[in-house]
PDB file of C-alpha atoms and ligand atoms in Angstrom:
ATOM      1  CA  MET A   7       0.000   0.000   0.000  1.00 93.00           C
ATOM      2  CA  ARG A   8       1.322   3.456  -0.927  1.00 96.00           C
ATOM      3  CA  LEU A   9      -0.164   6.276   1.100  1.00 97.00           C
ATOM      4  CA  VAL A  10       0.279   9.974   1.793  1.00 98.00           C
ATOM      5  CA  LEU A  11      -0.927  11.315   5.153  1.00 98.00           C
ATOM      6  CA  LEU A  12      -1.973  14.935   4.738  1.00 98.00           C
ATOM      7  CA  GLY A  13      -3.156  17.280   7.464  1.00 98.00           C
ATOM      8  CA  PRO A  14      -2.236  20.151   9.753  1.00 98.00           C
ATOM      9  CA  PRO A  15       0.463  19.999  12.431  1.00 97.00           C
ATOM     10  CA  GLY A  16      -0.771  17.919  15.363  1.00 96.00           C
ATOM     11  CA  ALA A  17      -3.443  16.113  13.346  1.00 97.00           C
ATOM     12  CA  GLY A  18      -1.964  12.744  14.351  1.00 96.00           C
ATOM     13  CA  LYS A  19      -0.146  11.887  11.125  1.00 97.00           C
ATOM     14  CA  GLY A  20       2.928  10.512  12.912  1.00 96.00           C
ATOM     15  CA  THR A  21       0.930   8.654  15.562  1.00 94.00           C
ATOM     16  CA  HIS A  22      -1.279   6.875  13.042  1.00 95.00           C
ATOM     17  CA  ALA A  23       1.481   6.356  10.458  1.00 95.00           C
ATOM     18  CA  GLN A  24       3.314   4.193  13.002  1.00 93.00           C
ATOM     19  CA  VAL A  25       0.301   1.920  13.468  1.00 92.00           C
ATOM     20  CA  LEU A  26      -0.564   1.816   9.772  1.00 93.00           C
ATOM     21  CA  SER A  27       2.989   0.930   8.822  1.00 94.00           C
ATOM     22  CA  LYS A  28       2.769  -2.202  11.002  1.00 92.00           C
ATOM     23  CA  ASP A  29      -0.775  -3.119   9.903  1.00 90.00           C
ATOM     24  CA  LEU A  30      -0.038  -2.611   6.220  1.00 92.00           C
ATOM     25  CA  ASN A  31       3.591  -3.802   6.298  1.00 94.00           C
ATOM     26  CA  ALA A  32       4.756  -0.559   4.703  1.00 96.00           C
ATOM     27  CA  VAL A  33       7.722   1.695   5.547  1.00 97.00           C
ATOM     28  CA  HIS A  34       7.006   4.884   7.497  1.00 97.00           C
ATOM     29  CA  VAL A  35       8.679   7.847   5.792  1.00 98.00           C
ATOM     30  CA  SER A  36       8.403  11.007   7.902  1.00 97.00           C
ATOM     31  CA  THR A  37      10.272  14.019   6.548  1.00 98.00           C
ATOM     32  CA  GLY A  38      10.001  15.727   9.962  1.00 96.00           C
ATOM     33  CA  ASP A  39      11.621  12.706  11.684  1.00 95.00           C
ATOM     34  CA  MET A  40      14.331  12.459   9.007  1.00 96.00           C
ATOM     35  CA  LEU A  41      15.166  16.144   9.367  1.00 96.00           C
ATOM     36  CA  ARG A  42      15.222  15.927  13.186  1.00 93.00           C
ATOM     37  CA  GLU A  43      17.529  12.888  12.906  1.00 92.00           C
ATOM     38  CA  SER A  44      19.905  14.869  10.649  1.00 94.00           C
ATOM     39  CA  LEU A  45      19.761  17.681  13.176  1.00 92.00           C
ATOM     40  CA  ARG A  46      20.694  15.351  16.062  1.00 89.00           C
ATOM     41  CA  ALA A  47      23.575  13.980  13.973  1.00 93.00           C
ATOM     42  CA  ALA A  48      24.607  17.570  13.064  1.00 94.00           C
ATOM     43  CA  THR A  49      24.944  16.714   9.360  1.00 95.00           C
ATOM     44  CA  PRO A  50      25.198  19.614   6.859  1.00 93.00           C
ATOM     45  CA  LEU A  51      21.571  18.922   5.869  1.00 92.00           C
ATOM     46  CA  GLY A  52      20.479  18.998   9.523  1.00 94.00           C
ATOM     47  CA  LEU A  53      22.271  22.269  10.168  1.00 93.00           C
ATOM     48  CA  LYS A  54      20.676  23.809   7.077  1.00 92.00           C
ATOM     49  CA  ALA A  55      17.211  22.634   8.150  1.00 95.00           C
ATOM     50  CA  LYS A  56      17.580  23.830  11.757  1.00 94.00           C
ATOM     51  CA  THR A  57      16.896  27.529  11.195  1.00 93.00           C
ATOM     52  CA  TYR A  58      13.730  26.818   9.203  1.00 96.00           C
ATOM     53  CA  MET A  59      12.375  24.216  11.615  1.00 96.00           C
ATOM     54  CA  GLU A  60      12.932  26.378  14.686  1.00 93.00           C
ATOM     55  CA  LYS A  61      10.832  29.143  13.145  1.00 93.00           C
ATOM     56  CA  GLY A  62       8.138  26.773  11.903  1.00 95.00           C
ATOM     57  CA  GLU A  63       8.995  27.545   8.274  1.00 97.00           C
ATOM     58  CA  LEU A  64       9.272  24.905   5.577  1.00 98.00           C
ATOM     59  CA  VAL A  65      12.719  23.619   4.683  1.00 98.00           C
ATOM     60  CA  PRO A  66      13.443  24.482   0.998  1.00 97.00           C
ATOM     61  CA  ASP A  67      11.738  22.188  -1.525  1.00 97.00           C
ATOM     62  CA  GLU A  68      14.938  20.990  -3.204  1.00 95.00           C
ATOM     63  CA  VAL A  69      16.286  19.649   0.112  1.00 95.00           C
ATOM     64  CA  VAL A  70      13.210  17.577   1.051  1.00 97.00           C
ATOM     65  CA  ILE A  71      12.432  16.498  -2.521  1.00 97.00           C
ATOM     66  CA  ALA A  72      15.916  14.971  -2.920  1.00 95.00           C
ATOM     67  CA  MET A  73      15.696  13.352   0.531  1.00 96.00           C
ATOM     68  CA  VAL A  74      12.349  11.678  -0.225  1.00 97.00           C
ATOM     69  CA  ALA A  75      13.306  10.587  -3.761  1.00 95.00           C
ATOM     70  CA  GLU A  76      16.389   8.874  -2.356  1.00 95.00           C
ATOM     71  CA  ARG A  77      14.393   7.170   0.412  1.00 96.00           C
ATOM     72  CA  LEU A  78      11.677   5.900  -1.948  1.00 96.00           C
ATOM     73  CA  SER A  79      14.229   4.393  -4.297  1.00 94.00           C
ATOM     74  CA  LYS A  80      15.526   2.064  -1.546  1.00 96.00           C
ATOM     75  CA  PRO A  81      14.426  -1.575  -1.952  1.00 96.00           C
ATOM     76  CA  ASP A  82      12.235  -1.721   1.188  1.00 97.00           C
ATOM     77  CA  ALA A  83       9.945   1.043  -0.182  1.00 97.00           C
ATOM     78  CA  ALA A  84       8.874  -1.348  -2.954  1.00 96.00           C
ATOM     79  CA  LYS A  85       6.723  -3.282  -0.432  1.00 95.00           C
ATOM     80  CA  GLY A  86       4.758  -0.079   0.283  1.00 96.00           C
ATOM     81  CA  PHE A  87       5.231   3.216   2.116  1.00 98.00           C
ATOM     82  CA  ILE A  88       3.429   5.757   4.227  1.00 97.00           C
ATOM     83  CA  LEU A  89       4.537   9.320   3.569  1.00 98.00           C
ATOM     84  CA  ASP A  90       4.010  11.465   6.667  1.00 98.00           C
ATOM     85  CA  GLY A  91       4.558  15.223   6.266  1.00 97.00           C
ATOM     86  CA  PHE A  92       5.411  15.093   2.562  1.00 98.00           C
ATOM     87  CA  PRO A  93       4.368  16.568   0.170  1.00 98.00           C
ATOM     88  CA  ARG A  94       3.752  19.964   1.733  1.00 98.00           C
ATOM     89  CA  THR A  95       3.883  22.311  -1.275  1.00 98.00           C
ATOM     90  CA  ALA A  96       2.571  22.165  -4.846  1.00 98.00           C
ATOM     91  CA  ASP A  97       6.133  21.670  -6.151  1.00 98.00           C
ATOM     92  CA  GLN A  98       6.730  18.782  -3.746  1.00 98.00           C
ATOM     93  CA  ALA A  99       3.462  17.147  -4.872  1.00 98.00           C
ATOM     94  CA  LYS A 100       4.337  17.493  -8.552  1.00 98.00           C
ATOM     95  CA  SER A 101       7.829  16.119  -8.000  1.00 97.00           C
ATOM     96  CA  LEU A 102       6.392  13.187  -6.028  1.00 97.00           C
ATOM     97  CA  ASP A 103       4.087  12.379  -8.946  1.00 97.00           C
ATOM     98  CA  LYS A 104       7.131  12.302 -11.251  1.00 96.00           C
ATOM     99  CA  THR A 105       9.271  10.211  -8.876  1.00 95.00           C
ATOM    100  CA  LEU A 106       6.505   7.647  -8.411  1.00 96.00           C
ATOM    101  CA  GLU A 107       5.820   7.516 -12.122  1.00 95.00           C
ATOM    102  CA  ALA A 108       9.502   6.790 -12.791  1.00 94.00           C
ATOM    103  CA  LEU A 109       9.514   4.101 -10.079  1.00 93.00           C
ATOM    104  CA  LYS A 110       6.199   2.697 -11.412  1.00 94.00           C
ATOM    105  CA  MET A 111       4.740   2.945  -7.896  1.00 95.00           C
ATOM    106  CA  PRO A 112       1.550   5.059  -8.095  1.00 95.00           C
ATOM    107  CA  LEU A 113      -0.144   6.247  -4.894  1.00 96.00           C
ATOM    108  CA  ASP A 114      -3.119   4.214  -3.666  1.00 95.00           C
ATOM    109  CA  SER A 115      -4.610   6.944  -1.516  1.00 95.00           C
ATOM    110  CA  VAL A 116      -4.085  10.270   0.229  1.00 97.00           C
ATOM    111  CA  LEU A 117      -5.585  10.319   3.736  1.00 97.00           C
ATOM    112  CA  TYR A 118      -6.563  13.836   4.733  1.00 98.00           C
ATOM    113  CA  PHE A 119      -6.779  14.161   8.542  1.00 98.00           C
ATOM    114  CA  LYS A 120      -9.429  16.873   8.894  1.00 98.00           C
ATOM    115  CA  THR A 121      -8.848  18.346  12.351  1.00 98.00           C
ATOM    116  CA  SER A 122     -10.260  21.381  14.190  1.00 97.00           C
ATOM    117  CA  LEU A 123      -8.067  24.211  15.439  1.00 94.00           C
ATOM    118  CA  GLU A 124      -9.031  23.605  19.088  1.00 94.00           C
ATOM    119  CA  VAL A 125      -7.922  19.954  18.902  1.00 96.00           C
ATOM    120  CA  ILE A 126      -4.691  20.833  17.066  1.00 96.00           C
ATOM    121  CA  VAL A 127      -3.629  23.355  19.715  1.00 94.00           C
ATOM    122  CA  ALA A 128      -4.411  20.938  22.584  1.00 94.00           C
ATOM    123  CA  ARG A 129      -2.452  18.146  20.913  1.00 96.00           C
ATOM    124  CA  LEU A 130       0.622  20.217  20.074  1.00 96.00           C
ATOM    125  CA  SER A 131       0.864  21.969  23.419  1.00 94.00           C
ATOM    126  CA  GLY A 132       0.558  18.640  25.306  1.00 95.00           C
ATOM    127  CA  ARG A 133       2.895  16.623  23.090  1.00 96.00           C
ATOM    128  CA  ARG A 134       6.112  15.291  24.616  1.00 96.00           C
ATOM    129  CA  VAL A 135       8.773  13.400  22.689  1.00 95.00           C
ATOM    130  CA  CYS A 136      11.630  11.180  23.771  1.00 94.00           C
ATOM    131  CA  SER A 137      14.934  13.064  23.663  1.00 92.00           C
ATOM    132  CA  LYS A 138      16.703   9.887  22.499  1.00 90.00           C
ATOM    133  CA  CYS A 139      14.447   7.692  20.335  1.00 89.00           C
ATOM    134  CA  GLY A 140      11.872  10.312  19.294  1.00 88.00           C
ATOM    135  CA  LYS A 141       8.790   8.319  20.432  1.00 90.00           C
ATOM    136  CA  THR A 142       5.755  10.570  20.875  1.00 93.00           C
ATOM    137  CA  PHE A 143       3.525  10.910  23.966  1.00 95.00           C
ATOM    138  CA  HIS A 144       0.874  13.334  25.178  1.00 95.00           C
ATOM    139  CA  ILE A 145       0.425  14.659  28.723  1.00 95.00           C
ATOM    140  CA  ARG A 146      -3.280  13.692  28.686  1.00 92.00           C
ATOM    141  CA  ASN A 147      -4.086  11.583  25.610  1.00 90.00           C
ATOM    142  CA  PHE A 148      -1.096   9.278  25.439  1.00 92.00           C
ATOM    143  CA  ARG A 149       0.651   9.209  28.784  1.00 95.00           C
ATOM    144  CA  PRO A 150       3.900   7.375  29.465  1.00 97.00           C
ATOM    145  CA  LYS A 151       3.840   4.747  32.238  1.00 97.00           C
ATOM    146  CA  VAL A 152       6.192   6.915  34.324  1.00 97.00           C
ATOM    147  CA  GLU A 153       5.735  10.672  34.001  1.00 95.00           C
ATOM    148  CA  GLY A 154       8.460  12.350  31.950  1.00 97.00           C
ATOM    149  CA  ILE A 155      10.138   9.050  30.971  1.00 98.00           C
ATOM    150  CA  CYS A 156       9.985   7.235  27.621  1.00 97.00           C
ATOM    151  CA  ASP A 157       8.281   3.795  27.817  1.00 96.00           C
ATOM    152  CA  ALA A 158      10.466   2.489  24.994  1.00 95.00           C
ATOM    153  CA  CYS A 159      13.999   3.481  26.032  1.00 96.00           C
ATOM    154  CA  GLY A 160      13.798   5.105  29.495  1.00 97.00           C
ATOM    155  CA  SER A 161      15.161   8.498  28.381  1.00 97.00           C
ATOM    156  CA  ALA A 162      13.733  11.894  29.339  1.00 97.00           C
ATOM    157  CA  LEU A 163      10.690  13.276  27.523  1.00 98.00           C
ATOM    158  CA  VAL A 164      10.939  16.839  26.251  1.00 96.00           C
ATOM    159  CA  GLN A 165       8.784  19.358  24.390  1.00 95.00           C
ATOM    160  CA  ARG A 166       9.607  19.754  20.693  1.00 93.00           C
ATOM    161  CA  PRO A 167      11.141  23.254  20.280  1.00 91.00           C
ATOM    162  CA  ASP A 168       8.594  24.025  17.531  1.00 93.00           C
ATOM    163  CA  ASP A 169       5.670  23.121  19.834  1.00 95.00           C
ATOM    164  CA  ARG A 170       6.002  26.435  21.706  1.00 90.00           C
ATOM    165  CA  GLU A 171       2.997  28.711  21.345  1.00 87.00           C
ATOM    166  CA  GLU A 172       4.568  31.362  19.081  1.00 86.00           C
ATOM    167  CA  THR A 173       5.952  28.738  16.660  1.00 92.00           C
ATOM    168  CA  ILE A 174       2.693  26.760  16.577  1.00 93.00           C
ATOM    169  CA  LYS A 175       0.938  29.871  15.267  1.00 93.00           C
ATOM    170  CA  ASN A 176       3.442  30.244  12.434  1.00 94.00           C
ATOM    171  CA  ARG A 177       3.301  26.538  11.540  1.00 96.00           C
ATOM    172  CA  LEU A 178      -0.487  26.767  11.231  1.00 96.00           C
ATOM    173  CA  GLU A 179      -0.204  29.796   8.955  1.00 97.00           C
ATOM    174  CA  VAL A 180       2.395  28.045   6.808  1.00 97.00           C
ATOM    175  CA  TYR A 181       0.126  24.982   6.611  1.00 98.00           C
ATOM    176  CA  GLU A 182      -2.899  27.024   5.484  1.00 98.00           C
ATOM    177  CA  LYS A 183      -0.937  28.907   2.856  1.00 98.00           C
ATOM    178  CA  GLN A 184       1.361  26.262   1.429  1.00 98.00           C
ATOM    179  CA  THR A 185      -0.021  22.814   2.270  1.00 98.00           C
ATOM    180  CA  ALA A 186      -3.834  23.083   2.500  1.00 98.00           C
ATOM    181  CA  PRO A 187      -4.102  23.689  -1.313  1.00 98.00           C
ATOM    182  CA  LEU A 188      -2.923  20.067  -1.765  1.00 98.00           C
ATOM    183  CA  ILE A 189      -6.364  18.909  -0.577  1.00 98.00           C
ATOM    184  CA  GLU A 190      -7.798  20.203  -3.849  1.00 98.00           C
ATOM    185  CA  TYR A 191      -4.796  18.916  -5.819  1.00 98.00           C
ATOM    186  CA  TYR A 192      -5.490  15.337  -4.697  1.00 97.00           C
ATOM    187  CA  GLN A 193      -9.281  15.751  -4.914  1.00 97.00           C
ATOM    188  CA  LYS A 194      -8.777  16.520  -8.593  1.00 96.00           C
ATOM    189  CA  GLN A 195      -6.735  13.334  -8.929  1.00 94.00           C
ATOM    190  CA  ASN A 196      -9.667  11.468  -7.287  1.00 91.00           C
ATOM    191  CA  ASN A 197      -7.305  10.179  -4.667  1.00 92.00           C
ATOM    192  CA  LEU A 198      -8.412  11.891  -1.449  1.00 96.00           C
ATOM    193  CA  GLU A 199      -9.960  10.045   1.494  1.00 96.00           C
ATOM    194  CA  GLU A 200     -11.147  12.253   4.383  1.00 96.00           C
ATOM    195  CA  VAL A 201     -10.387  11.001   7.900  1.00 97.00           C
ATOM    196  CA  PRO A 202     -12.077  12.426  11.058  1.00 97.00           C
ATOM    197  CA  GLY A 203      -8.862  13.703  12.709  1.00 98.00           C
ATOM    198  CA  ASP A 204     -10.653  14.992  15.839  1.00 98.00           C
ATOM    199  CA  LEU A 205     -11.440  11.451  16.996  1.00 97.00           C
ATOM    200  CA  GLU A 206      -9.424  10.068  19.910  1.00 94.00           C
ATOM    201  CA  VAL A 207      -6.634   7.583  19.154  1.00 92.00           C
ATOM    202  CA  ASP A 208      -8.620   4.313  19.553  1.00 93.00           C
ATOM    203  CA  PRO A 209     -11.749   5.240  17.544  1.00 96.00           C
ATOM    204  CA  LEU A 210      -9.565   6.779  14.842  1.00 96.00           C
ATOM    205  CA  GLN A 211      -7.482   3.627  14.631  1.00 93.00           C
ATOM    206  CA  ALA A 212     -10.692   1.587  14.355  1.00 94.00           C
ATOM    207  CA  PHE A 213     -11.893   3.916  11.556  1.00 95.00           C
ATOM    208  CA  LEU A 214      -8.622   3.452   9.655  1.00 94.00           C
ATOM    209  CA  LYS A 215      -8.639  -0.309  10.157  1.00 89.00           C
ATOM    210  CA  ASP A 216     -12.193  -0.513   8.753  1.00 90.00           C
ATOM    211  CA  LEU A 217     -11.153   1.610   5.796  1.00 88.00           C
ATOM    212  CA  PHE A 218      -8.290  -0.718   4.896  1.00 82.00           C
ATOM    213  CA  ILE A 219     -10.264  -3.882   5.584  1.00 75.00           C
ATOM    214  CA  GLN A 220     -12.804  -2.532   3.074  1.00 76.00           C
ATOM    215  CA  LYS A 221      -9.912  -2.059   0.671  1.00 75.00           C
ATOM    216  CA  GLY A 222      -8.831  -5.618   1.464  1.00 68.00           C
ATOM    217  CA  THR A 223      -5.355  -4.701   2.653  1.00 66.00           C
ATOM    218  CA  ALA A 224      -5.251  -4.672   6.495  1.00 57.00           C
ATOM    219  CA  LYS A 225      -4.683  -7.598   8.848  1.00 50.00           C
ATOM    220  CA  ARG A 226      -7.916  -8.459  10.665  1.00 41.00           C
TER     221      ARG A 226
HETATM  222  P1  AP5 B 325       6.745  17.553  11.090  1.00 66.18           P
HETATM  223  O1  AP5 B 325       7.520  16.824  12.088  1.00 66.18           O
HETATM  224  O2  AP5 B 325       6.220  16.844   9.906  1.00 66.18           O
HETATM  225  O3  AP5 B 325       5.590  18.341  11.823  1.00 66.18           O
HETATM  226  P2  AP5 B 325       4.047  18.669  11.440  1.00 66.18           P
HETATM  227  O4  AP5 B 325       3.577  18.369  10.087  1.00 66.18           O
HETATM  228  O5  AP5 B 325       3.929  20.069  11.875  1.00 66.18           O
HETATM  229  O6  AP5 B 325       3.257  17.660  12.177  1.00 66.18           O
HETATM  230  P3  AP5 B 325       3.445  17.151  13.617  1.00 66.18           P
HETATM  231  O7  AP5 B 325       4.539  16.125  13.677  1.00 66.18           O
HETATM  232  O8  AP5 B 325       3.561  18.344  14.539  1.00 66.18           O
HETATM  233  O9  AP5 B 325       2.027  16.504  13.890  1.00 66.18           O
HETATM  234  P4  AP5 B 325       1.464  15.067  13.582  1.00 66.18           P
HETATM  235  O10 AP5 B 325       0.319  15.213  12.651  1.00 66.18           O
HETATM  236  O11 AP5 B 325       2.537  14.096  13.209  1.00 66.18           O
HETATM  237  O12 AP5 B 325       0.879  14.721  15.004  1.00 66.18           O
HETATM  238  P5  AP5 B 325       1.331  13.632  16.103  1.00 66.18           P
HETATM  239  O13 AP5 B 325       0.987  12.265  15.609  1.00 66.18           O
HETATM  240  O14 AP5 B 325       2.716  13.869  16.610  1.00 66.18           O
HETATM  241  O15 AP5 B 325       7.631  18.773  10.527  1.00 66.18           O
HETATM  242  C1  AP5 B 325       8.400  19.572  11.397  1.00 66.18           C
HETATM  243  C2  AP5 B 325       9.164  20.609  10.598  1.00 66.18           C
HETATM  244  O16 AP5 B 325      10.052  19.959   9.676  1.00 66.18           O
HETATM  245  C3  AP5 B 325       8.305  21.520   9.708  1.00 66.18           C
HETATM  246  O17 AP5 B 325       7.793  22.643  10.406  1.00 66.18           O
HETATM  247  C4  AP5 B 325       9.322  21.928   8.628  1.00 66.18           C
HETATM  248  O18 AP5 B 325      10.200  22.912   9.099  1.00 66.18           O
HETATM  249  C5  AP5 B 325      10.121  20.640   8.427  1.00 66.18           C
HETATM  250  N1  AP5 B 325       9.534  19.777   7.383  1.00 66.18           N
HETATM  251  C6  AP5 B 325       9.010  18.527   7.537  1.00 66.18           C
HETATM  252  N2  AP5 B 325       8.556  18.045   6.380  1.00 66.18           N
HETATM  253  C7  AP5 B 325       8.771  19.016   5.450  1.00 66.18           C
HETATM  254  C8  AP5 B 325       8.494  19.121   4.065  1.00 66.18           C
HETATM  255  N3  AP5 B 325       7.868  18.134   3.390  1.00 66.18           N
HETATM  256  N4  AP5 B 325       8.847  20.257   3.435  1.00 66.18           N
HETATM  257  C9  AP5 B 325       9.479  21.254   4.073  1.00 66.18           C
HETATM  258  N5  AP5 B 325       9.758  21.228   5.390  1.00 66.18           N
HETATM  259  C10 AP5 B 325       9.408  20.116   6.080  1.00 66.18           C
HETATM  260  O19 AP5 B 325       0.295  13.990  17.278  1.00 66.18           O
HETATM  261  C11 AP5 B 325       0.377  15.197  18.012  1.00 66.18           C
HETATM  262  C12 AP5 B 325       0.078  14.912  19.493  1.00 66.18           C
HETATM  263  O20 AP5 B 325      -1.281  14.504  19.640  1.00 66.18           O
HETATM  264  C13 AP5 B 325       0.902  13.777  20.106  1.00 66.18           C
HETATM  265  O21 AP5 B 325       1.219  14.133  21.428  1.00 66.18           O
HETATM  266  C14 AP5 B 325      -0.004  12.542  20.070  1.00 66.18           C
HETATM  267  O22 AP5 B 325       0.254  11.670  21.138  1.00 66.18           O
HETATM  268  C15 AP5 B 325      -1.406  13.175  20.162  1.00 66.18           C
HETATM  269  N6  AP5 B 325      -2.397  12.513  19.308  1.00 66.18           N
HETATM  270  C16 AP5 B 325      -2.233  12.124  18.019  1.00 66.18           C
HETATM  271  N7  AP5 B 325      -3.368  11.601  17.515  1.00 66.18           N
HETATM  272  C17 AP5 B 325      -4.279  11.688  18.514  1.00 66.18           C
HETATM  273  C18 AP5 B 325      -5.650  11.344  18.607  1.00 66.18           C
HETATM  274  N8  AP5 B 325      -6.300  10.788  17.581  1.00 66.18           N
HETATM  275  N9  AP5 B 325      -6.285  11.560  19.767  1.00 66.18           N
HETATM  276  C19 AP5 B 325      -5.633  12.109  20.806  1.00 66.18           C
HETATM  277  N10 AP5 B 325      -4.341  12.476  20.781  1.00 66.18           N
HETATM  278  C20 AP5 B 325      -3.665  12.271  19.652  1.00 66.18           C
HETATM  279 MG1   MG B 326       4.621  14.223  13.001  1.00 66.18          MG
END
């Protein structure tokens, strides 16, 4: 299965991509995670991305386009992939179409996580991530077993620097201006599936499971 998860910051793309990647046996490709990883490793790409990410701006198209094209050409992507956070601009979407055409791997569906502003703000302000492995939690919705500690690796949980109030506002503006037009782009391609992003984790996972069982692709 080849999917794009589209939606505003905090919609739950990363959370649900992790589950879908297991259920559908597809690789999870998150441009945000890849950029944060490069940042942790202090690579030239990471250092270039840092200034944009801190302000909640998009990293330049050519950087992310090349990163995704390289990732999708790796052998494991042939079994299926879930793109989380890419494409985010019209140019990224057009380049993805070209890359997938060349690889003969057309998209099956674009899941648009339609989410209200109130829910987005509550999710982003309460999100905590592991400082070591990057696993995501939430202070109310998805609590770790021990407060402030990652269930997976035992490291400290921190707030993402771009989850501070002033940066959230800018990220939402950037989303509306540069990414929201992709809803229409994929509607025109007859490829868009709307997902009720305001639902809590369990009912939303059940919704997604039903959707893919209908499509005959998920494990029961
Ligand atoms: P990125 O990391 O992609 O951030 P984003 O798109 O802003 O999205 P988020 O990761 O904030 O939200 P999410 O939808 O994944 O929500 P999550 O599942 O964590 O990008 C970061 C930056 O990198 C960008 O600003 C940009 O600078 C750069 N970048 C990345 N891709 C780029 C690109 N293509 N082009 C250019 N620049 C790019 O959930 C949020 C919280 O809510 C969590 O705490 C979670 O536990 C909780 N939660 C999730 N779902 C539910 C639910 N259903 N019910 C209750 N709680 C929930
Ligand atoms: Mg994410």
